[in-house]
CSV table of C-alpha atoms and ligand atoms in Angstrom, one decimal:
chain,number,residue,atom,x,y,z
V,1,MET,CA,218.3,172.6,102.2
V,2,THR,CA,221.0,173.7,104.7
V,3,THR,CA,220.2,174.7,108.3
V,4,ILE,CA,222.5,176.8,110.4
V,5,THR,CA,221.7,177.3,114.0
V,6,ASN,CA,222.4,180.2,116.4
V,7,VAL,CA,223.1,182.9,113.7
V,8,LEU,CA,223.2,186.5,115.0
V,9,THR,CA,220.5,188.8,113.5
V,10,PRO,CA,220.5,192.6,113.2
V,11,THR,CA,218.2,192.9,116.1
V,12,GLY,CA,220.6,191.0,118.4
V,13,MET,CA,218.6,187.8,118.5
V,14,ARG,CA,220.0,184.4,117.6
V,15,GLN,CA,218.1,182.5,114.9
V,16,GLU,CA,218.0,179.4,112.8
V,17,ILE,CA,218.7,180.1,109.1
V,18,HIS,CA,217.5,177.9,106.3
V,19,ILE,CA,219.2,178.1,102.9
V,20,ASN,CA,217.5,176.6,99.9
V,21,ASP,CA,220.7,175.0,98.5
V,22,ASN,CA,223.0,172.4,100.0
V,23,VAL,CA,226.0,174.4,101.2
V,24,ASP,CA,229.0,172.0,101.1
V,25,MET,CA,231.1,173.8,103.7
V,26,HIS,CA,230.8,173.8,107.4
V,27,LEU,CA,229.1,177.0,108.7
V,28,ASP,CA,229.3,177.7,112.4
V,29,GLY,CA,226.3,179.9,113.3
V,30,ASN,CA,228.0,181.2,116.4
V,31,LYS,CA,230.4,183.2,114.2
V,32,LEU,CA,227.8,184.4,111.7
V,33,LEU,CA,225.7,187.5,111.3
V,34,VAL,CA,222.8,187.4,108.8
V,35,LEU,CA,221.8,190.4,106.7
V,36,PRO,CA,219.5,190.9,103.7
V,37,GLY,CA,221.2,191.0,100.3
V,38,LEU,CA,222.5,194.6,100.0
V,39,ILE,CA,221.7,197.0,97.3
V,40,ASP,CA,224.4,199.2,95.7
V,41,PRO,CA,222.7,202.1,93.9
V,42,HIS,CA,225.9,203.4,92.3
V,43,VAL,CA,228.4,201.2,90.4
V,44,HIS,CA,230.4,201.6,87.2
V,45,PHE,CA,231.0,198.1,85.9
V,46,ARG,CA,232.5,199.6,82.7
V,47,VAL,CA,230.6,197.6,80.0
V,48,PRO,CA,230.6,198.4,77.2
V,49,GLY,CA,234.0,199.8,76.1
V,50,MET,CA,236.1,199.9,79.2
V,51,GLU,CA,236.3,196.2,80.0
V,52,HIS,CA,240.0,196.5,80.8
V,53,LYS,CA,239.0,198.3,84.0
V,54,GLU,CA,236.0,196.1,85.1
V,55,ASP,CA,233.4,193.7,83.6
V,56,TRP,CA,230.4,191.9,85.0
V,57,VAL,CA,232.2,188.6,85.5
V,58,HIS,CA,234.6,190.2,88.0
V,59,GLY,CA,232.0,192.8,89.1
V,60,SER,CA,229.4,190.3,90.1
V,61,LYS,CA,232.0,188.3,92.1
V,62,ALA,CA,233.1,191.5,93.8
V,63,ALA,CA,229.5,192.4,94.5
V,64,PHE,CA,228.7,189.1,96.2
V,65,ARG,CA,231.9,189.2,98.2
V,66,GLY,CA,230.9,192.6,99.4
V,67,GLY,CA,227.4,191.4,100.4
V,68,TYR,CA,225.5,192.9,97.5
V,69,SER,CA,223.0,191.0,95.4
V,70,THR,CA,221.6,194.1,93.5
V,71,VAL,CA,223.5,196.9,91.8
V,72,PHE,CA,222.5,199.9,89.7
V,73,ASP,CA,225.0,200.6,87.0
V,74,MET,CA,225.9,204.0,85.6
V,75,PRO,CA,225.7,205.1,81.9
V,76,ASN,CA,229.1,206.7,81.4
V,77,THR,CA,230.4,203.8,79.4
V,78,LYS,CA,231.9,203.8,75.8
V,79,PRO,CA,229.6,204.5,74.1
V,80,ALA,CA,227.5,206.1,76.8
V,81,THR,CA,224.0,204.6,77.5
V,82,THR,CA,222.1,207.4,75.9
V,83,THR,CA,219.8,205.6,73.3
V,84,HIS,CA,217.2,202.8,73.5
V,85,GLU,CA,219.4,200.7,71.2
V,86,ARG,CA,222.5,201.1,73.3
V,87,LEU,CA,220.5,200.3,76.5
V,88,LEU,CA,219.3,197.0,74.9
V,89,ASP,CA,222.9,196.2,73.7
V,90,LYS,CA,224.2,196.9,77.1
V,91,MET,CA,221.6,194.6,78.8
V,92,ASN,CA,222.5,191.8,76.4
V,93,LEU,CA,226.2,192.1,77.2
V,94,ILE,CA,225.5,192.2,80.9
V,95,ASP,CA,223.2,189.2,80.8
V,96,SER,CA,225.8,187.1,79.1
V,97,GLN,CA,228.6,188.2,81.4
V,98,ILE,CA,226.5,187.5,84.5
V,99,ALA,CA,225.6,184.1,83.1
V,100,MET,CA,229.4,183.4,82.7
V,101,SER,CA,229.9,184.4,86.4
V,102,HIS,CA,227.3,181.8,87.6
V,103,LEU,CA,226.2,184.4,90.2
V,104,PRO,CA,222.6,185.5,90.4
V,105,LEU,CA,223.3,189.2,90.5
V,106,LYS,CA,220.3,191.5,90.0
V,107,TYR,CA,220.9,194.7,88.2
V,108,ARG,CA,219.2,197.9,87.1
V,109,LEU,CA,220.5,200.6,84.8
V,110,PHE,CA,220.6,204.3,84.9
V,111,PHE,CA,220.1,206.0,81.5
V,112,GLY,CA,222.4,208.9,80.6
V,113,ALA,CA,220.9,212.3,79.7
V,114,ASP,CA,222.8,214.4,77.3
V,115,LYS,CA,221.7,217.6,75.6
V,116,ASN,CA,220.4,215.8,72.5
V,117,ASN,CA,218.7,212.6,73.6
V,118,PHE,CA,215.5,213.8,75.3
V,119,ASN,CA,213.3,211.9,72.9
V,120,GLU,CA,215.0,208.6,73.8
V,121,ILE,CA,213.9,208.9,77.4
V,122,GLU,CA,210.2,208.0,76.5
V,123,LYS,CA,211.4,204.8,74.7
V,124,VAL,CA,213.4,203.5,77.7
V,125,ARG,CA,211.3,204.7,80.6
V,126,ASP,CA,209.9,201.3,81.6
V,127,LYS,CA,213.4,199.6,81.4
V,128,ILE,CA,215.5,202.0,83.5
V,129,ILE,CA,215.9,202.7,87.3
V,130,GLY,CA,216.3,206.4,86.6
V,131,ILE,CA,218.0,209.1,84.6
V,132,LYS,CA,221.6,210.1,85.4
V,133,VAL,CA,222.7,213.7,84.9
V,134,PHE,CA,226.3,214.8,85.1
V,135,MET,CA,226.3,218.5,85.9
V,136,GLY,CA,230.1,218.5,86.0
V,137,ALA,CA,232.3,216.4,83.6
V,138,SER,CA,233.8,213.2,85.0
V,139,THR,CA,234.9,209.9,83.5
V,140,GLY,CA,233.3,209.7,80.0
V,141,GLU,CA,231.6,212.3,77.8
V,142,LEU,CA,228.3,212.8,79.6
V,143,LEU,CA,227.7,216.4,80.5
V,144,MET,CA,224.7,218.7,81.1
V,145,ASP,CA,226.2,222.0,82.1
V,146,ASP,CA,223.5,224.4,80.9
V,147,ILE,CA,220.3,225.3,82.7
V,148,SER,CA,218.0,225.0,79.7
V,149,SER,CA,218.9,221.3,79.3
V,150,LEU,CA,218.4,220.7,83.0
V,151,HIS,CA,215.0,222.2,82.7
V,152,ALA,CA,214.2,220.1,79.7
V,153,VAL,CA,215.2,216.8,81.5
V,154,TYR,CA,213.3,217.7,84.6
V,155,ALA,CA,210.2,218.4,82.6
V,156,ILE,CA,210.5,215.0,80.9
V,157,ALA,CA,211.2,213.2,84.2
V,158,ALA,CA,208.1,214.9,85.7
V,159,LYS,CA,206.0,213.8,82.7
V,160,PHE,CA,207.0,210.1,83.0
V,161,ASN,CA,207.5,210.0,86.8
V,162,LEU,CA,211.2,209.1,86.6
V,163,ILE,CA,213.8,209.6,89.3
V,164,ILE,CA,216.8,211.8,88.4
V,165,ALA,CA,220.2,210.9,89.9
V,166,LEU,CA,222.7,213.8,89.9
V,167,HIS,CA,226.4,214.2,89.8
V,168,ALA,CA,226.2,217.7,91.3
V,169,GLU,CA,229.4,219.6,90.7
V,170,ASP,CA,229.3,222.9,88.8
V,171,GLU,CA,231.2,222.7,85.5
V,172,LEU,CA,231.9,226.4,85.2
V,173,ILE,CA,233.7,226.5,88.6
V,174,ILE,CA,235.7,223.4,87.8
V,175,LYS,CA,236.8,224.8,84.4
V,176,GLU,CA,237.9,228.1,85.9
V,177,ASN,CA,239.9,226.3,88.6
V,178,THR,CA,241.4,223.8,86.2
V,179,HIS,CA,242.7,226.8,84.2
V,180,LYS,CA,243.9,228.6,87.3
V,181,TYR,CA,245.8,225.6,88.7
V,182,ALA,CA,246.9,224.1,85.4
V,183,ASN,CA,250.6,223.9,86.4
V,184,GLU,CA,250.0,222.2,89.7
V,185,THR,CA,251.1,218.6,90.1
V,186,ASP,CA,250.3,217.8,93.7
V,187,PHE,CA,247.2,215.6,93.9
V,188,ARG,CA,245.9,217.9,96.7
V,189,TYR,CA,245.0,220.4,94.0
V,190,HIS,CA,242.3,218.0,92.8
V,191,SER,CA,240.3,218.9,96.0
V,192,ILE,CA,241.0,222.6,95.4
V,193,ILE,CA,240.0,222.5,91.7
V,194,ARG,CA,236.8,220.5,92.4
V,195,SER,CA,236.0,222.9,95.3
V,196,VAL,CA,233.3,222.8,97.9
V,197,ASP,CA,231.8,225.8,96.1
V,198,ALA,CA,231.4,223.8,92.9
V,199,ALA,CA,229.4,221.1,94.8
V,200,VAL,CA,227.3,223.7,96.7
V,201,ARG,CA,226.4,225.6,93.6
V,202,ALA,CA,225.2,222.5,91.8
V,203,VAL,CA,223.2,221.2,94.8
V,204,SER,CA,221.5,224.6,95.0
V,205,THR,CA,220.6,224.4,91.3
V,206,VAL,CA,219.1,220.9,91.9
V,207,ILE,CA,217.0,222.1,94.8
V,208,ALA,CA,215.6,225.0,92.7
V,209,LEU,CA,214.7,222.5,90.0
V,210,VAL,CA,213.0,220.1,92.4
V,211,LYS,CA,211.0,223.1,93.7
V,212,THR,CA,209.8,223.8,90.2
V,213,TYR,CA,209.2,220.2,88.9
V,214,GLY,CA,208.6,218.1,92.0
V,215,VAL,CA,210.8,215.3,90.5
V,216,LYS,CA,212.2,212.8,93.0
V,217,SER,CA,215.9,213.6,92.9
V,218,TYR,CA,218.8,211.5,94.2
V,219,ILE,CA,221.9,213.5,94.8
V,220,LEU,CA,224.9,211.3,94.5
V,221,HIS,CA,228.1,211.3,96.5
V,222,LEU,CA,227.6,214.2,99.0
V,223,SER,CA,231.0,215.0,100.5
V,224,THR,CA,230.5,218.3,102.3
V,225,ARG,CA,228.8,219.9,105.3
V,226,GLU,CA,227.5,222.7,103.1
V,227,GLU,CA,225.7,220.3,100.8
V,228,ILE,CA,224.3,218.4,103.7
V,229,ASP,CA,222.9,221.5,105.3
V,230,LEU,CA,221.2,222.5,102.0
V,231,VAL,CA,219.7,219.0,101.7
V,232,GLU,CA,218.5,218.9,105.3
V,233,LYS,CA,216.7,222.2,104.8
V,234,ALA,CA,215.2,221.1,101.5
V,235,LYS,CA,214.0,217.9,103.1
V,236,ALA,CA,212.5,219.9,106.0
V,237,GLU,CA,210.5,221.8,103.3
V,238,GLY,CA,209.1,218.5,102.1
V,239,LEU,CA,211.0,218.3,98.8
V,240,PRO,CA,211.5,214.8,97.4
V,241,ILE,CA,215.3,215.0,97.7
V,242,PHE,CA,217.5,212.1,98.7
V,243,ALA,CA,221.2,212.0,99.5
V,244,GLU,CA,223.9,209.5,99.0
V,245,THR,CA,227.5,209.5,100.3
V,246,CYS,CA,230.2,207.0,99.6
V,247,PRO,CA,232.7,205.0,101.7
V,248,HIS,CA,235.7,207.0,100.5
V,249,TYR,CA,234.3,210.2,102.0
V,250,LEU,CA,233.6,208.4,105.3
V,251,PHE,CA,236.9,206.5,105.6
V,252,LEU,CA,239.4,208.7,103.9
V,253,ASN,CA,240.2,212.4,103.8
V,254,GLU,CA,242.6,214.7,101.9
V,255,ASN,CA,245.4,214.0,104.3
V,256,ILE,CA,245.8,210.7,102.5
V,257,TYR,CA,246.9,212.3,99.2
V,258,ASP,CA,250.6,212.2,100.3
V,259,ASN,CA,250.5,208.4,100.6
V,260,LEU,CA,248.1,207.4,97.8
V,261,HIS,CA,248.3,210.2,95.2
V,262,GLY,CA,246.2,209.3,92.2
V,263,PHE,CA,244.8,206.2,93.9
V,264,VAL,CA,242.5,208.5,95.9
V,265,LYS,CA,241.6,210.8,93.0
V,266,MET,CA,237.8,210.7,92.5
V,267,ASN,CA,235.0,213.1,91.7
V,268,PRO,CA,233.8,214.8,93.9
V,269,PRO,CA,237.2,214.8,95.6
V,270,LEU,CA,238.2,213.9,99.2
V,271,ARG,CA,237.6,216.7,101.7
V,272,SER,CA,239.0,217.7,105.1
V,273,GLN,CA,238.9,215.7,108.3
V,274,GLU,CA,236.2,218.1,109.6
V,275,GLN,CA,234.0,217.5,106.6
V,276,GLN,CA,234.5,213.7,107.1
V,277,ASP,CA,233.3,214.0,110.7
V,278,TYR,CA,230.3,216.0,109.7
V,279,LEU,CA,229.4,213.3,107.1
V,280,TRP,CA,229.4,210.7,109.9
V,281,GLN,CA,226.8,212.8,111.8
V,282,ALA,CA,224.6,213.0,108.7
V,283,VAL,CA,224.9,209.3,108.2
V,284,ASN,CA,223.7,208.7,111.8
V,285,ASN,CA,221.0,211.4,112.0
V,286,GLY,CA,219.3,210.4,108.7
V,287,VAL,CA,220.1,213.4,106.4
V,288,ILE,CA,222.1,210.9,104.3
V,289,ASP,CA,219.8,208.2,103.0
V,290,THR,CA,222.1,205.8,101.3
V,291,ILE,CA,225.7,204.8,101.0
V,292,GLY,CA,226.6,203.9,97.3
V,293,SER,CA,230.0,202.5,96.7
V,294,ASP,CA,230.6,204.5,93.5
V,295,HIS,CA,232.7,201.5,92.5
V,296,ALA,CA,234.6,203.1,89.7
V,297,PRO,CA,237.7,201.0,88.9
V,298,HIS,CA,240.7,202.1,86.8
V,299,THR,CA,243.8,200.1,86.2
V,300,ILE,CA,247.0,200.6,88.4
V,301,ASN,CA,248.8,201.9,85.4
V,302,GLU,CA,246.1,204.5,84.7
V,303,LYS,CA,246.1,205.6,88.4
V,304,GLU,CA,249.9,206.0,88.5
V,305,GLN,CA,249.8,208.8,85.9
V,306,PRO,CA,250.3,212.5,86.9
V,307,LEU,CA,247.5,214.6,88.2
V,308,CYS,CA,246.4,216.0,84.8
V,309,LYS,CA,246.2,212.5,83.2
V,310,CYS,CA,245.1,210.3,86.1
V,311,PRO,CA,241.4,209.3,85.7
V,312,SER,CA,239.0,209.8,88.6
V,313,GLY,CA,237.4,207.0,90.5
V,314,VAL,CA,238.1,204.2,93.0
V,315,PRO,CA,236.8,200.6,93.4
V,316,GLY,CA,234.6,200.0,96.5
V,317,ILE,CA,231.9,197.4,96.2
V,318,GLU,CA,233.7,194.7,98.1
V,319,THR,CA,235.0,196.9,100.9
V,320,THR,CA,231.9,199.0,101.8
V,321,LEU,CA,230.2,196.5,104.1
V,322,PRO,CA,233.4,195.3,105.8
V,323,LEU,CA,234.4,198.9,106.5
V,324,MET,CA,230.9,199.7,107.8
V,325,LEU,CA,230.9,196.6,110.0
V,326,THR,CA,234.2,197.8,111.4
V,327,ALA,CA,232.6,201.1,112.1
V,328,TRP,CA,229.8,199.3,113.8
V,329,ARG,CA,232.3,197.3,115.9
V,330,GLU,CA,233.9,200.6,116.9
V,331,GLY,CA,230.5,202.0,117.9
V,332,ARG,CA,230.4,204.6,115.2
V,333,VAL,CA,227.1,203.4,113.6
V,334,LYS,CA,224.3,201.2,114.7
V,335,LEU,CA,223.6,198.0,112.8
V,336,SER,CA,220.0,199.0,112.2
V,337,ARG,CA,221.1,202.3,110.6
V,338,LEU,CA,223.7,200.4,108.5
V,339,LEU,CA,220.9,198.3,107.1
V,340,GLU,CA,218.8,201.3,106.3
V,341,LEU,CA,221.7,202.9,104.4
V,342,LEU,CA,222.8,199.8,102.5
V,343,HIS,CA,219.4,198.0,102.0
V,344,SER,CA,216.0,199.3,103.0
V,345,ASN,CA,216.4,203.0,102.0
V,346,PRO,CA,217.6,202.2,98.4
V,347,GLN,CA,214.9,199.6,98.2
V,348,LYS,CA,212.2,202.1,99.3
V,349,LEU,CA,213.5,205.0,97.3
V,350,PHE,CA,213.7,203.1,94.1
V,351,SER,CA,210.6,200.9,94.8
V,352,LEU,CA,212.4,197.6,94.4
V,353,PRO,CA,210.5,194.4,95.0
V,354,ALA,CA,211.5,192.4,98.1
V,355,ASN,CA,213.6,189.3,97.7
V,356,ASP,CA,214.9,186.4,99.8
V,357,ASP,CA,218.6,187.1,99.4
V,358,LEU,CA,220.7,186.7,102.5
V,359,VAL,CA,224.3,187.6,103.3
V,360,LEU,CA,226.2,185.7,105.9
V,361,VAL,CA,229.1,187.6,107.5
V,362,ASP,CA,231.8,185.9,109.5
V,363,ILE,CA,232.1,188.5,112.2
V,364,LYS,CA,235.0,186.7,113.9
V,365,ASN,CA,237.1,187.1,110.7
V,366,TYR,CA,238.5,190.5,111.6
V,367,ARG,CA,241.5,191.2,109.4
V,368,GLU,CA,243.4,193.7,107.2
V,369,LEU,CA,242.2,194.4,103.7
V,370,THR,CA,244.8,193.7,101.0
V,371,ASP,CA,244.9,194.3,97.2
V,372,GLU,CA,245.4,190.6,96.6
V,373,GLN,CA,242.0,189.7,98.1
V,374,MET,CA,240.1,191.9,95.7
V,375,ALA,CA,237.9,190.2,93.1
V,376,SER,CA,237.5,193.4,91.1
V,377,LYS,CA,239.4,193.3,87.8
V,378,CYS,CA,241.6,196.3,88.8
V,379,LYS,CA,243.0,194.3,91.8
V,380,TRP,CA,243.6,197.3,94.1
V,381,SER,CA,241.8,199.2,96.8
V,382,PRO,CA,242.3,202.6,98.4
V,383,PHE,CA,241.3,200.9,101.7
V,384,SER,CA,244.0,198.3,101.7
V,385,GLY,CA,245.7,198.2,105.0
V,386,MET,CA,242.5,199.1,106.9
V,387,ASN,CA,240.6,196.5,108.9
N,1,LIG,O1,235.4,209.6,90.5
N,1,LIG,C1,234.5,209.3,89.7
N,1,LIG,N1,234.6,208.2,88.9
N,1,LIG,N2,233.5,210.1,89.7
N,1,LIG,C2,232.6,210.0,88.7
N,1,LIG,O2,231.7,210.7,88.6
N,1,LIG,C3,232.7,208.9,87.6
N,1,LIG,C4,233.5,207.8,88.1
N,1,LIG,C5,234.0,206.9,87.0
N,1,LIG,O3,233.2,206.5,86.2
N,1,LIG,O4,235.2,206.7,86.8
N,2,LIG,ZN1,229.8,207.4,90.1
């Protein structure tokens, strides 16, 4: 048992902390803030099939360094997690990699819906955290871009009381714009191709589906004022809709393309400074429920490719808490709100059991993020250079 005295708590009190293990390093409570183990509801740890980008040995280390003890992993792997058998195979692989990491990471898996696997959902329903639907294509093959499949998956989720998590971007708009801007090479066009309209149209479709089926729906990575306004109205009507945003939309905007090019290409894309400011309001006023890292690593070589070849996604699990604590230090968010976004809201929304996991943060260690510090296998961060 290790005891640390005088540790700062989220309520501003100083408290004695007891840790079950013997910690063989000197911990000065006067420098420390204690938080509950955070929950990241949105990671892509790339197993199986894309282990050159990330795996659970590196991913669990990155998670713990970032203050997370629970993660929900996405199904857009190779092959995609779309059958009972593949789900079990994936869990076996993850368990063995976590064992290798010697870190007690807790995880849950989203199950991918495609247009042909509706009968698999019943088989996996007790093993999954929810169903993931890609309304617009992103990394991997998963796509559900027709309304009849969306109705079918909502009907099944209603029957088995499952949560649906949605990548809400309209595939038709994206396809039209991809064609229209096919010759463009500037990464700024990524934000024009995957337009605000594409996000808004998909979110409107989700809201209509929730009205019909009453299924608890978790809209991933909101990035625009227009989506937030729709979600706010839907919530006011009592619909079970929940909203996530991600650190990249809060700490970056499209002005950064000129510096970081493909290293800030993600889906949905970065938006304007005004959209970024509006997101911060939604983070603080409660329209946004959670911040998921959308940790989606690709290698440096992959990200150095031109616009049309560069894959979408950025790592984020080990930088989300540090960035949010910097925002707290700057008075942009309250610590109590930060904990709702990164811990208690995902816990409530997905009905996770409570645990005793603690995170100790050295709040005196204020420094610049660098690529070299990253534990993630891809070894880079779009936030390097920030505090
Ligand atoms: O930018 C993204 N990257 N958005 C997604 O929807 C998927 C993710 C990935 O898996 O690379
Ligand atoms: Zn994602």
